[in-house]
Amino acid sequence: MAEIVSKEKIAENIYSVQIFTPLIAKKCKPGQFVIIRLDERGERIPLTIADFDRDKGNIRMVFQVVGKTTLQLSRYDVGEDISDVTGPLGNPSEISNYGTVVMVGGGVGAAPVYPIARALKEAGNEVITILGARSKALLIMEEELTSVSDELLISTDDGTKGKKGFVTDVLKELLDSGRRVARVWAIGPAIMMRFVSELTRKYNVPTIVSLNSIMVDGTGMCGACRVEVGGETKFTCVDGPEFDGHKVNFKLLMERLATYKEEEKRALENYRKSIEEEGE
Amino acid sequence: MAGKLQLKKTPMKEQPPEERIKNFNEVPYGYTVEEAIAEANRCLQCSPPPCVKGCPVNVDIPGFIKLIKEKDFRGAINRIKLTNNLPAVCGRVCPQEDQCEKACTLGKIKGGEPVAIGRLERFAADWEAEHGVETPEIIEKKDGKVAIVGAGPAGLTAAADLAKMGHEVTVFEAFHKAGGVLVYGIPEFRLPKSIVEREVENIKKLGVKFEFNRVIGKILTIDELLNEEGFDAVYIATGAGTPRFMNIPGENLIGVYSASELLTRTNLMKAYKFPEYDTPIKVGNKVAVIGGGNVAMDAARTSLRLGAREVHVVYRRSRIEMPARAEEIHHAEEEGIIFDFLTNPTRIIGDENGRVKQMECIKMRLGEPDSSGRRRPIPIEGSEFKMDVDIVVVAIGQSSNKVLLQATPNLKLNKRGYIEADETGKTSIEGVYAGGDIVTGAATVILAMGAGKTAAKAIDEYITNKKKR
């Protein structure tokens, strides 16, 4: 059991919660994730660790309401418990002094970028962060990322803040400017990670992506999170979640992410209905 | 002995096949008191008893059967529990036909069947569940502190035995529930989860502590358990734990499951009750399960209950080479599972959305026996054919899970990638023991329990000697 110690709505449909889980807070490293199960009937879902406070024993998770479980979690209040939190899972990011690194965070993916960017900054890198969202109201983590970046560039699809366009437009400009970029991290929707990887491949810049596959146990036991990397089958939970973006089969990733589309819709509708009935 | 020798086992009533394929309830009902006594009366009380030698945990079989015969059911279950910590489980899932019952004198008589030892064990355990459990007093307190990694059959057995010996035991479990394969793997209709919970509760009553959601190797290392958390010894019982795939094209299409995933979603996460429970599962119209073991039978029978219209078991050898228990094959056949023998998948074909549509297979013939002693299947050239399927379940076995092993580089592994341990479970690291599937590779519940028992003894000795130093 892990108690929710803080909860904040940080953008439309995006929430940030901190939970008290001292052992995980003590052990986790940037790039790792946890698997949570809200209650006895809950599904196990992976969430990336957006921050951790080893002294207070908290970890922070940022999530977008997309389905039943995330909607339910958004309705939890401070002081309530999440039944199960398992972690830290997955391999930590490889932190080293690369030189100049570009951190690309799209949508809710900006959250896990933060601890990685911080660690890279601490390791001596020049950190350039590109933060993207559909619209200004959906931008998150700007303050946190500013604090660990030498430069923060913003793009929104509708031009309400920063450059109008996609993160890839900003990244392309940066790469074209002749800046020597040693490595790119891209975390966000699969489609964004795919376009970033396709772009950086042309420039020969090593690119790390963090995949958000469907998981059950998160320990290599079931294979739900299978992905293809360089033509080989890998398990995101134990071989990742970070992989060489130039080798990931994004088409397969996106197809597999849609496995339970109908079921997810049904579960969400049922849950919405039960909330309404409760409210009456 | 009065009356004529009853050659055949007293039958056990079960749910009829046409009914049971529509539910997840347990298939056999278990013996009534009368049936149990009738069956107990068949036991010849051989001396020395050959059956006990066939039991990996050395249950006093004639002893408990005699007590059933005398209607001392409490005595019977207590006799079993002297050496077996999970009797309700073993009575249901042990391959008795290869163990105790194989050695039974009655089974060797012409036309005779062995005493139904498994059914009687189940009867005694279920009787206790109905009438209340007597928790044994722990006579002697010792000051050993033992960490058990994994709450499956090996871990639970070692935990219970060590607690009975007076040690302080903590079990670290990666999942949110105890039982390991008993809760995520073996289906409800073969082993009701309430029974596993009951057995776990009994072990808790011995003072064993459980820490759930703890993936050792991630949250704590073996080294930390020994040197920072103050444990005198660690027992690694994590299970085999990673599914094998066939490495054929199309294996990552939507609708291809490992048996572990299908069963975990269904059993542990209760996907068969979706959307009452949140975890979904794809229900196929036509399902192909690849493999011929017990797990394949479980996956096939589960698929049927989830609502598939047609379920095939696709196996590359023939019926006699199937490693599944005869009883499981029999149940599957009764339920209408179709067996495609001498057939091996070559690729899985998807539609434009990446969902399984067909599976291409090739016909096989049997050649000379291979290293396993079974005849080697050989593809028949040009015999490829396609079958329409929408779900494929790969049930061809397991390899060792690397999470803990990679975090413990000084732990010596064998050639197959499992932990190297001697017959007592002792590994290359002092104070660290291992047993069950993570040592042997995928095997049976009872063999894992046997390993847990042996290791408990060895760990107790190790700690006793260590404290003397």
XYZ file of C-alpha atoms in Angstrom:
749
model
C 0.000 0.000 0.000
C 1.195 3.462 -0.819
C -0.443 6.625 0.400
C -1.026 9.561 -1.910
C 0.701 12.506 -0.247
C 0.039 15.117 -2.880
C -2.052 15.474 -5.967
C -2.241 18.244 -8.491
C -3.900 18.762 -11.836
C -1.072 20.213 -13.896
C -2.799 20.519 -17.266
C -6.037 19.550 -18.913
C -6.454 15.824 -18.160
C -2.925 15.551 -16.759
C -2.278 14.894 -13.087
C 0.763 14.724 -10.890
C 0.662 12.588 -7.753
C 3.271 11.892 -5.146
C 3.044 8.660 -3.232
C 4.829 7.573 -0.092
C 6.881 4.525 -0.931
C 10.228 4.977 0.843
C 12.040 1.890 -0.356
C 11.272 2.622 -4.017
C 12.188 6.293 -3.497
C 15.492 5.185 -2.024
C 16.322 2.756 -4.810
C 14.918 4.149 -8.035
C 17.026 5.706 -10.741
C 16.134 7.952 -13.680
C 14.518 5.999 -16.502
C 12.852 3.382 -14.311
C 9.156 2.778 -13.812
C 6.691 1.284 -11.365
C 3.653 -0.917 -11.867
C 0.602 0.070 -9.902
C -2.674 -1.646 -9.131
C -5.276 0.603 -7.607
C -7.464 -1.935 -5.842
C -8.494 -5.579 -5.669
C -10.133 -5.481 -9.096
C -7.552 -3.220 -10.637
C -5.394 -3.728 -13.676
C -1.609 -3.559 -13.363
C -0.352 -0.580 -15.326
C 3.176 0.760 -15.743
C 3.905 4.405 -14.916
C 7.270 6.068 -15.314
C 8.828 7.695 -12.289
C 8.776 11.468 -12.877
C 10.695 12.397 -9.759
C 11.729 11.023 -6.387
C 12.531 12.449 -2.983
C 14.745 10.007 -1.140
C 14.565 11.927 2.151
C 10.808 12.183 2.287
C 10.348 8.720 0.777
C 8.121 9.881 -2.056
C 8.011 9.188 -5.746
C 6.135 11.311 -8.234
C 4.100 10.035 -11.138
C 2.568 12.144 -13.882
C -0.215 10.653 -15.937
C -2.791 11.565 -18.488
C -6.353 10.354 -18.097
C -6.775 7.990 -21.024
C -8.674 5.024 -19.644
C -10.493 3.554 -16.681
C -7.502 3.139 -14.380
C -6.078 6.621 -14.977
C -9.521 8.194 -14.560
C -9.969 6.305 -11.318
C -6.531 7.377 -10.075
C -7.323 11.015 -10.922
C -10.282 10.743 -8.561
C -8.196 9.528 -5.607
C -7.678 12.074 -2.856
C -4.622 12.863 -0.808
C -4.532 10.417 2.085
C -5.990 7.550 0.093
C -3.945 4.433 -0.635
C -2.949 2.773 -3.866
C -3.218 -0.941 -3.147
C -0.003 -2.045 -4.885
C 3.107 -0.332 -6.173
C 5.931 -2.485 -7.517
C 9.283 -1.124 -8.504
C 11.629 0.220 -9.428
C 11.389 -1.817 -12.632
C 13.279 -1.686 -15.909
C 16.840 -0.594 -16.513
C 17.977 2.888 -15.500
C 19.043 5.375 -18.173
C 22.722 5.270 -19.056
C 23.975 8.461 -17.498
C 27.387 9.693 -18.574
C 29.022 12.877 -19.777
C 28.251 12.780 -23.485
C 28.745 16.492 -24.228
C 25.612 18.111 -25.545
C 22.406 16.146 -25.167
C 18.965 17.007 -26.453
C 15.992 15.898 -24.378
C 12.739 15.752 -26.313
C 9.579 15.466 -24.226
C 6.202 15.256 -25.891
C 2.910 15.509 -24.028
C 2.892 13.540 -20.795
C 6.278 12.075 -21.834
C 7.882 15.289 -20.615
C 7.539 13.976 -17.068
C 9.971 11.048 -17.206
C 12.399 13.246 -19.168
C 12.885 15.384 -16.076
C 14.858 13.033 -13.776
C 16.962 11.867 -16.741
C 17.741 15.459 -17.776
C 18.641 16.306 -14.197
C 21.018 13.356 -13.926
C 22.601 14.202 -17.271
C 23.044 17.803 -16.174
C 24.643 16.654 -12.926
C 26.971 14.440 -14.951
C 28.272 17.520 -16.743
C 26.315 17.523 -19.980
C 25.054 20.574 -21.752
C 21.316 19.880 -21.706
C 18.998 21.272 -24.356
C 15.373 20.387 -23.796
C 12.645 20.504 -26.390
C 9.229 20.471 -24.820
C 6.205 19.913 -27.001
C 2.444 19.664 -26.672
C -0.637 20.183 -28.764
C -1.366 23.500 -27.124
C -0.057 25.815 -24.408
C -2.589 24.541 -21.873
C -1.191 21.052 -22.235
C 2.450 21.916 -21.633
C 3.768 20.364 -18.451
C 6.984 20.285 -16.426
C 8.208 23.566 -17.915
C 9.501 24.922 -14.617
C 11.208 21.680 -13.615
C 12.823 21.220 -16.999
C 13.996 24.833 -17.118
C 15.837 24.261 -13.859
C 17.913 21.414 -15.292
C 18.355 22.623 -18.872
C 20.864 25.016 -20.368
C 18.297 25.809 -23.001
C 14.585 25.062 -23.138
C 12.811 25.189 -26.466
C 9.066 24.874 -26.787
C 6.799 23.870 -29.626
C 3.034 23.636 -29.742
C 0.992 22.244 -32.598
C -1.265 25.299 -32.607
C 1.420 27.905 -31.962
C -0.074 29.093 -28.655
C 3.390 28.941 -27.113
C 6.896 28.666 -28.553
C 7.343 27.586 -32.113
C 4.233 26.525 -34.010
C 4.765 22.984 -35.125
C 6.156 19.736 -33.804
C 9.127 18.950 -31.612
C 10.780 17.503 -34.697
C 10.682 20.933 -36.390
C 12.570 22.439 -33.474
C 14.974 19.537 -33.339
C 15.645 19.772 -37.076
C 16.512 23.459 -36.790
C 18.852 22.685 -33.962
C 20.580 19.898 -35.862
C 20.785 22.027 -39.012
C 22.363 24.869 -37.052
C 25.483 22.760 -36.862
C 25.461 22.262 -33.075
C 27.223 19.071 -32.191
C 24.642 16.907 -30.475
C 26.055 13.763 -28.908
C 22.796 12.085 -28.015
C 19.067 12.567 -28.091
C 16.493 11.237 -25.630
C 12.939 11.216 -26.905
C 10.022 10.324 -24.661
C 6.432 10.823 -25.633
C 3.731 9.316 -27.813
C 4.978 6.437 -30.000
C 4.393 8.469 -33.139
C 6.558 11.312 -31.824
C 9.376 8.969 -30.848
C 9.181 7.457 -34.293
C 9.460 10.822 -36.085
C 12.288 11.959 -33.822
C 14.144 8.711 -34.508
C 13.619 9.003 -38.254
C 14.979 12.532 -38.156
C 18.048 11.844 -36.059
C 18.900 8.804 -38.140
C 19.579 11.151 -41.037
C 21.948 13.131 -38.840
C 23.515 10.040 -37.340
C 22.783 11.136 -33.788
C 22.287 8.253 -31.349
C 18.742 8.413 -30.029
C 17.249 6.776 -26.975
C 13.508 6.255 -26.723
C 11.550 5.005 -23.714
C 8.738 2.669 -24.721
C 5.341 2.529 -23.112
C 4.252 -1.013 -24.009
C 1.345 -2.805 -22.384
C 2.572 -4.863 -19.429
C 1.219 -7.277 -16.852
C 3.900 -8.337 -14.374
C 6.755 -6.052 -15.439
C 9.379 -8.660 -14.569
C 9.803 -10.595 -17.803
C 7.317 -13.252 -16.896
C 4.585 -12.846 -19.500
C 5.875 -11.193 -22.672
C 2.924 -8.831 -23.127
C 5.389 -5.990 -23.717
C 7.171 -7.627 -26.680
C 8.765 -5.183 -29.082
C 11.106 -5.616 -32.014
C 14.456 -3.913 -31.781
C 16.939 -4.459 -34.597
C 14.797 -7.349 -35.830
C 14.945 -9.144 -32.487
C 12.113 -9.610 -30.020
C 12.743 -7.819 -26.730
C 10.690 -7.420 -23.568
C 10.228 -3.728 -22.757
C 9.971 -4.431 -19.024
C 13.314 -6.173 -18.538
C 15.319 -5.345 -21.668
C 14.137 -1.710 -21.702
C 12.219 0.479 -21.297
C 14.917 2.479 -23.141
C 16.056 1.301 -26.559
C 17.986 2.584 -29.538
C 15.296 4.553 -31.361
C 16.911 3.828 -34.715
C 16.291 0.116 -34.264
C 12.764 0.074 -32.838
C 9.908 -1.231 -34.983
C 7.464 1.572 -34.194
C 4.730 0.253 -36.471
C 4.556 -2.911 -34.394
C 4.722 -0.935 -31.153
C 1.772 1.195 -32.202
C -0.268 -1.782 -33.343
C 0.360 -3.603 -30.106
C -0.535 -0.546 -28.045
C -3.967 -0.738 -29.688
C -4.503 -4.388 -28.670
C -7.262 -3.680 -26.161
C -8.723 -0.564 -27.743
C -12.309 -1.854 -27.681
C -11.996 -3.309 -24.198
C -10.440 -0.092 -22.879
C -13.305 1.894 -24.339
C -15.844 -0.407 -22.780
C -14.186 -0.315 -19.355
C -14.029 3.472 -19.446
C -17.686 3.814 -20.468
C -18.768 1.421 -17.718
C -16.755 3.323 -15.172
C -18.092 6.701 -16.301
C -21.600 5.323 -15.962
C -20.909 4.072 -12.441
C -19.519 7.491 -11.470
C -22.665 9.157 -12.762
C -24.892 6.735 -10.875
C -22.858 7.352 -7.735
C -23.314 11.083 -8.178
C -27.079 10.835 -8.466
C -10.207 -58.223 5.336
C -13.917 -58.535 4.934
C -15.408 -58.762 1.491
C -13.865 -58.886 -1.915
C -10.961 -56.732 -2.969
C -12.238 -53.644 -4.798
C -9.969 -53.506 -7.848
C -10.973 -50.108 -9.178
C -10.737 -46.682 -7.584
C -13.873 -45.293 -5.991
C -15.013 -42.845 -8.658
C -14.994 -39.115 -7.938
C -17.932 -37.143 -9.277
C -17.242 -34.214 -11.554
C -19.047 -31.426 -13.349
C -20.277 -32.758 -16.701
C -18.196 -31.446 -19.639
C -21.062 -29.605 -21.343
C -21.678 -27.667 -18.123
C -18.144 -26.994 -17.004
C -16.911 -25.442 -20.240
C -19.229 -22.563 -19.449
C -17.742 -21.799 -16.030
C -14.463 -21.598 -14.140
C -15.632 -23.729 -11.205
C -13.586 -26.708 -10.110
C -14.169 -29.798 -12.244
C -14.019 -32.699 -9.724
C -16.232 -32.367 -6.641
C -14.072 -34.342 -4.242
C -15.003 -37.414 -2.193
C -17.855 -37.505 0.284
C -17.122 -39.036 3.702
C -18.594 -42.364 2.553
C -16.597 -42.376 -0.672
C -13.408 -41.483 1.181
C -13.865 -44.283 3.696
C -14.663 -46.739 0.921
C -11.495 -45.748 -0.881
C -9.408 -45.793 2.323
C -10.611 -49.354 2.897
C -8.865 -50.422 -0.298
C -5.415 -49.614 1.116
C -3.470 -52.777 1.923
C -1.258 -51.014 4.528
C 1.867 -52.528 2.979
C 4.977 -52.701 5.111
C 7.304 -51.206 4.069
C 5.013 -48.930 2.055
C 6.226 -48.525 -1.543
C 4.011 -45.464 -2.088
C 5.899 -43.252 0.414
C 9.099 -43.710 -1.599
C 7.271 -42.243 -4.583
C 6.378 -39.064 -2.696
C 8.846 -36.161 -3.018
C 7.860 -34.913 0.454
C 7.502 -38.376 2.059
C 3.942 -38.142 3.296
C 3.069 -41.052 5.630
C 0.512 -42.344 3.141
C -0.611 -45.593 4.791
C -0.701 -43.717 8.095
C -3.114 -41.027 6.985
C -5.239 -43.471 5.000
C -5.622 -45.680 8.051
C -6.822 -42.667 10.031
C -9.410 -41.862 7.347
C -10.561 -45.447 7.514
C -10.968 -45.009 11.272
C -12.893 -41.774 10.642
C -10.222 -39.759 12.439
C -10.097 -37.065 9.781
C -8.354 -34.547 12.018
C -5.665 -37.117 12.700
C -5.371 -37.823 8.984
C -4.775 -34.224 7.955
C -2.353 -33.638 10.821
C -0.422 -36.712 9.732
C -0.164 -35.344 6.172
C 0.846 -31.921 7.417
C 3.797 -33.347 9.315
C 5.616 -33.338 5.992
C 3.369 -31.533 3.501
C 2.549 -27.851 3.929
C 0.160 -27.621 0.968
C -2.036 -30.757 1.091
C -5.130 -29.232 -0.554
C -2.940 -28.164 -3.460
C -1.056 -31.457 -3.804
C -4.224 -33.513 -3.622
C -5.349 -31.659 -6.728
C -2.331 -30.995 -8.910
C 0.319 -33.620 -8.107
C 0.996 -36.129 -10.864
C 0.207 -39.013 -8.480
C 0.153 -41.487 -11.349
C 3.908 -40.965 -11.719
C 4.651 -40.850 -8.000
C 2.913 -42.433 -5.008
C 0.143 -44.147 -6.969
C 2.636 -45.545 -9.454
C 4.242 -47.514 -6.644
C 0.958 -48.733 -5.088
C 0.727 -52.522 -4.743
C -2.921 -52.571 -5.805
C -1.995 -50.997 -9.116
C 0.320 -53.907 -9.811
C -2.386 -56.529 -9.463
C -3.918 -57.677 -12.742
C -6.857 -55.427 -13.537
C -6.220 -53.362 -10.432
C -6.025 -49.633 -9.973
C -3.882 -47.996 -7.279
C -5.467 -46.449 -4.221
C -6.631 -42.911 -5.073
C -4.051 -41.345 -2.759
C -4.397 -37.878 -4.286
C -8.153 -37.844 -3.877
C -7.853 -38.969 -0.261
C -5.287 -36.287 0.446
C -7.636 -33.709 -1.038
C -10.481 -35.099 1.049
C -8.508 -34.735 4.290
C -7.409 -31.192 3.426
C -10.915 -30.094 2.452
C -12.324 -31.663 5.607
C -9.947 -29.532 7.631
C -10.935 -26.387 5.727
C -14.547 -27.043 6.667
C -13.885 -27.947 10.273
C -11.186 -25.467 11.215
C -7.436 -25.587 11.229
C -5.301 -26.571 14.191
C -2.123 -24.537 14.038
C 0.805 -26.544 15.325
C 2.643 -25.073 18.298
C 6.151 -24.019 17.540
C 8.036 -25.764 20.274
C 11.483 -24.335 20.039
C 12.382 -20.758 19.071
C 15.620 -20.379 17.172
C 17.175 -17.051 16.363
C 17.701 -17.513 12.634
C 16.347 -14.971 10.198
C 15.631 -16.247 6.707
C 14.580 -14.417 3.546
C 12.640 -16.410 0.970
C 12.496 -14.996 -2.538
C 9.260 -16.037 -4.217
C 5.975 -17.239 -2.710
C 5.433 -20.221 -5.012
C 5.392 -23.908 -4.013
C 9.132 -24.106 -3.211
C 9.202 -20.819 -1.300
C 6.020 -21.497 0.670
C 7.214 -24.972 1.650
C 10.615 -23.758 2.786
C 8.984 -20.867 4.649
C 6.562 -23.116 6.496
C 9.218 -25.671 7.418
C 11.679 -23.047 8.627
C 8.961 -21.348 10.664
C 8.035 -24.672 12.237
C 11.699 -25.125 13.149
C 11.456 -21.834 15.000
C 13.114 -19.395 12.599
C 11.932 -15.927 11.690
C 10.908 -16.044 8.040
C 10.091 -13.274 5.564
C 8.849 -14.105 2.070
C 9.454 -11.505 -0.654
C 6.977 -11.819 -3.508
C 7.050 -9.868 -6.775
C 3.295 -10.081 -7.318
C 0.588 -8.666 -5.080
C -0.494 -12.139 -3.990
C 1.148 -15.278 -2.634
C 1.114 -18.616 -4.423
C 3.299 -18.149 -7.469
C 2.246 -20.553 -10.203
C -0.606 -21.733 -7.985
C -2.299 -18.336 -8.378
C -1.117 -17.019 -11.733
C -0.654 -20.258 -13.631
C -2.921 -23.120 -12.623
C -6.526 -22.268 -13.544
C -9.350 -21.816 -11.083
C -11.151 -24.896 -12.443
C -8.199 -27.098 -11.472
C -7.169 -25.351 -8.301
C -9.599 -22.834 -6.816
C -7.737 -19.749 -5.662
C -9.636 -19.774 -2.358
C -7.801 -23.013 -1.574
C -4.415 -21.447 -2.211
C -5.391 -18.492 -0.046
C -6.384 -20.891 2.698
C -3.040 -22.689 2.535
C -1.197 -19.354 2.577
C -3.243 -18.255 5.611
C -2.180 -21.448 7.371
C 1.440 -20.596 6.655
C 0.935 -17.049 7.942
C -0.385 -18.539 11.176
C 3.033 -20.115 11.647
C 4.411 -16.587 11.911
C 5.754 -16.259 8.360
C 5.784 -12.646 7.160
C 4.982 -11.732 3.557
C 6.223 -8.683 1.721
C 4.396 -8.251 -1.571
C 5.356 -6.208 -4.633
C 9.028 -6.782 -3.859
C 11.116 -7.726 -6.867
C 14.379 -8.922 -5.399
C 17.229 -7.864 -7.655
C 15.507 -4.517 -8.139
C 14.308 -3.224 -4.789
C 16.846 -5.186 -2.751
C 19.735 -7.368 -3.832
C 20.701 -10.719 -2.327
C 23.793 -9.030 -0.982
C 21.695 -6.368 0.747
C 19.412 -9.001 2.258
C 22.416 -10.749 3.806
C 24.597 -7.798 4.730
C 22.228 -4.914 5.369
C 18.855 -6.388 6.212
C 20.290 -8.878 8.676
C 19.154 -12.145 7.152
C 21.247 -15.196 8.024
C 20.292 -17.015 4.862
C 18.384 -16.477 1.623
C 16.376 -19.054 -0.270
C 15.845 -18.241 -3.940
C 12.638 -19.781 -5.265
C 11.664 -17.461 -8.071
C 10.454 -20.071 -10.553
C 11.593 -20.465 -14.135
C 9.787 -17.375 -15.100
C 10.288 -16.281 -18.683
C 8.217 -17.615 -21.576
C 9.827 -19.217 -24.585
C 8.612 -18.342 -28.042
C 9.073 -20.266 -31.283
C 10.954 -17.540 -33.170
C 8.783 -17.855 -36.235
C 7.484 -14.928 -38.336
C 4.368 -13.244 -37.010
C 4.868 -14.153 -33.377
C 4.440 -10.569 -32.189
C 1.090 -10.075 -33.912
C -1.857 -9.033 -31.786
C -3.548 -12.198 -30.609
C -0.369 -14.163 -29.942
C -0.036 -14.821 -26.236
C 2.494 -16.685 -24.203
C 0.647 -19.220 -22.062
C 1.986 -17.318 -19.052
C 0.324 -14.117 -20.189
C -2.985 -15.759 -21.036
C -3.051 -17.592 -17.715
C -1.824 -14.652 -15.611
C -4.439 -12.359 -17.089
C -7.128 -14.958 -16.498
C -6.150 -16.443 -13.145
C -4.314 -13.784 -11.183
C -5.989 -10.745 -12.734
C -9.397 -12.402 -13.265
C -9.775 -11.210 -16.841
C -12.571 -13.759 -17.252
C -14.616 -11.401 -15.113
C -13.867 -8.343 -17.280
C -15.213 -5.640 -17.037
C -16.083 -6.341 -13.391
C -12.310 -6.718 -13.050
C -10.220 -4.231 -15.005
C -7.793 -6.539 -16.808
C -8.902 -7.365 -20.350
C -8.163 -10.399 -22.485
C -8.786 -11.136 -26.149
C -11.372 -13.863 -26.572
C -10.811 -15.867 -29.697
C -13.283 -17.569 -31.947
C -10.735 -20.094 -32.985
C -7.727 -20.618 -30.789
C -4.573 -22.625 -31.443
C -2.493 -23.601 -28.425
C 1.033 -24.703 -29.297
C 2.576 -27.366 -27.060
C 1.738 -30.649 -25.378
C 2.315 -30.141 -21.668
C 0.049 -29.422 -18.727
C 0.344 -25.699 -19.355
C -0.905 -26.207 -22.913
C -3.894 -28.162 -21.555
C -4.586 -25.384 -19.045
C -4.378 -22.730 -21.762
C -6.671 -24.693 -24.090
C -9.302 -25.372 -21.441
C -9.090 -21.752 -20.257
C -9.611 -20.472 -23.818
C -12.731 -22.585 -24.121
C -14.133 -21.168 -20.893
C -13.305 -17.620 -21.973
C -15.709 -18.202 -24.856
C -13.733 -19.541 -27.822
C -15.828 -21.607 -30.196
C -13.076 -23.953 -31.285
C -9.802 -24.725 -29.552
C -6.968 -26.716 -31.087
C -3.904 -28.092 -29.385
C -1.148 -28.128 -31.966
C 1.655 -30.509 -31.038
C 4.635 -31.517 -33.113
C 4.885 -35.071 -31.837
C 2.166 -37.654 -31.328
C -0.128 -38.408 -28.464
C 2.138 -40.795 -26.577
C 4.971 -38.259 -26.413
C 2.749 -35.602 -24.831
C 4.172 -34.558 -21.473
C 0.756 -33.552 -20.089
C -0.858 -35.719 -17.411
C -3.240 -38.324 -18.762
C -6.013 -36.863 -16.628
C -5.529 -33.405 -18.132
C -5.569 -34.736 -21.686
C -8.665 -36.740 -20.863
C -10.442 -33.688 -19.425
C -9.459 -31.582 -22.416
C -10.787 -34.206 -24.825
C -14.038 -34.533 -22.906
C -14.467 -30.788 -23.209
C -14.097 -30.892 -26.986
C -10.546 -29.644 -27.435
C -9.263 -30.744 -30.853
C -5.767 -32.248 -30.963
C -3.652 -31.689 -34.068
C -0.746 -34.071 -33.594
C 2.433 -34.178 -35.687
C 1.868 -30.569 -36.636
C 4.262 -27.671 -36.185
C 3.636 -23.961 -36.821
C 5.923 -22.297 -39.358
C 4.510 -18.761 -39.378
C 1.596 -16.701 -38.143
C -0.199 -14.481 -40.616
C -1.835 -11.188 -39.691
C -4.388 -8.832 -41.187
C -3.789 -5.179 -42.101
C -4.117 -4.148 -38.428
C -1.510 -6.593 -37.236
C -4.038 -9.029 -35.783
C -3.731 -12.797 -36.127
C -5.718 -14.211 -39.038
C -4.122 -17.531 -39.895
C -1.377 -19.880 -38.875
C 0.701 -21.862 -41.317
C 1.789 -25.282 -40.117
C 3.803 -28.149 -41.480
C 3.073 -31.845 -40.952
C 5.669 -33.875 -39.081
C 6.678 -37.511 -38.865
C 8.583 -39.228 -36.081
C 12.204 -40.238 -36.511
C 14.731 -41.771 -34.141
C 14.577 -40.978 -30.394
C 16.382 -37.770 -29.391
C 18.180 -36.821 -26.155
C 14.836 -36.682 -24.312
C 14.206 -40.310 -25.270
C 11.184 -39.312 -27.314
C 11.091 -39.774 -31.060
C 12.304 -36.720 -32.889
C 9.736 -34.942 -35.048
C 10.852 -34.346 -38.633
C 9.037 -31.952 -41.004
C 7.433 -33.509 -44.068
C 8.523 -31.371 -46.989
C 5.768 -29.663 -48.924
C 3.057 -30.501 -46.391
C 2.434 -26.909 -45.299
C -1.159 -25.890 -44.750
C -2.952 -22.915 -43.259
C -5.508 -22.887 -40.484
C -7.786 -19.939 -39.724
C -7.221 -18.777 -36.167
C -7.552 -15.488 -34.337
C -5.679 -16.352 -31.150
C -2.419 -18.286 -30.848
C -1.128 -19.330 -27.433
C 2.497 -20.385 -27.211
C 2.924 -23.000 -24.481
C 6.300 -24.496 -25.315
C 8.010 -23.948 -21.989
C 10.044 -21.509 -19.997
C 13.583 -20.304 -19.601
C 15.190 -18.766 -16.541
C 14.148 -15.268 -15.593
C 17.149 -12.978 -15.595
C 16.000 -10.162 -13.273
C 17.475 -11.590 -10.087
C 20.328 -13.419 -11.806
C 21.669 -10.318 -13.544
C 21.591 -8.429 -10.271
C 23.578 -11.235 -8.619
C 26.604 -11.682 -10.903
C 28.526 -13.789 -8.367
C 25.806 -16.442 -8.337
C 26.998 -19.372 -10.400
C 24.651 -20.608 -13.124
C 24.625 -23.897 -14.991
C 24.891 -24.348 -18.749
C 21.136 -23.958 -19.198
C 21.132 -20.618 -17.407
C 19.560 -21.820 -14.176
C 21.120 -21.507 -10.726
C 23.719 -24.124 -9.905
C 22.827 -25.728 -6.604
C 23.763 -28.995 -4.913
C 21.178 -31.557 -3.779
C 20.479 -29.535 -0.616
C 19.973 -26.318 -2.574
C 23.322 -24.786 -1.631
C 24.595 -22.295 -4.228
C 27.986 -20.732 -4.957
C 27.303 -17.933 -2.437
C 27.561 -18.685 1.275
C 24.191 -18.548 2.992
C 22.316 -18.529 -0.301
C 20.195 -21.540 -1.237
C 17.983 -22.061 -4.270
C 15.362 -24.535 -5.410
C 12.378 -25.226 -7.593
C 12.154 -24.261 -11.250
C 14.959 -21.671 -11.045
C 17.317 -24.616 -10.405
C 15.700 -27.469 -12.336
C 13.931 -25.621 -15.127
C 10.162 -25.905 -15.408
C 8.965 -28.948 -13.441
C 6.091 -29.806 -11.113
C 4.631 -28.226 -7.994
C 5.519 -31.215 -5.857
C 9.139 -31.365 -7.020
C 9.490 -27.689 -6.125
C 7.948 -28.443 -2.743
C 10.385 -31.299 -2.255
C 13.239 -28.929 -3.038
C 11.850 -26.402 -0.537
C 11.748 -29.073 2.145
C 15.299 -30.228 1.575
C 16.567 -26.663 1.503
C 14.760 -25.798 4.742
C 16.643 -28.590 6.472
C 19.956 -27.459 4.984
C 19.306 -23.816 5.883
C 18.426 -24.786 9.449
C 21.689 -26.701 9.757
C 23.640 -23.865 8.181
C 22.223 -21.314 10.608
C 22.699 -23.585 13.616
C 26.359 -24.082 12.715
C 26.827 -20.405 11.971
C 25.449 -19.393 15.366
C 27.837 -21.801 17.070
C 30.827 -20.150 15.428
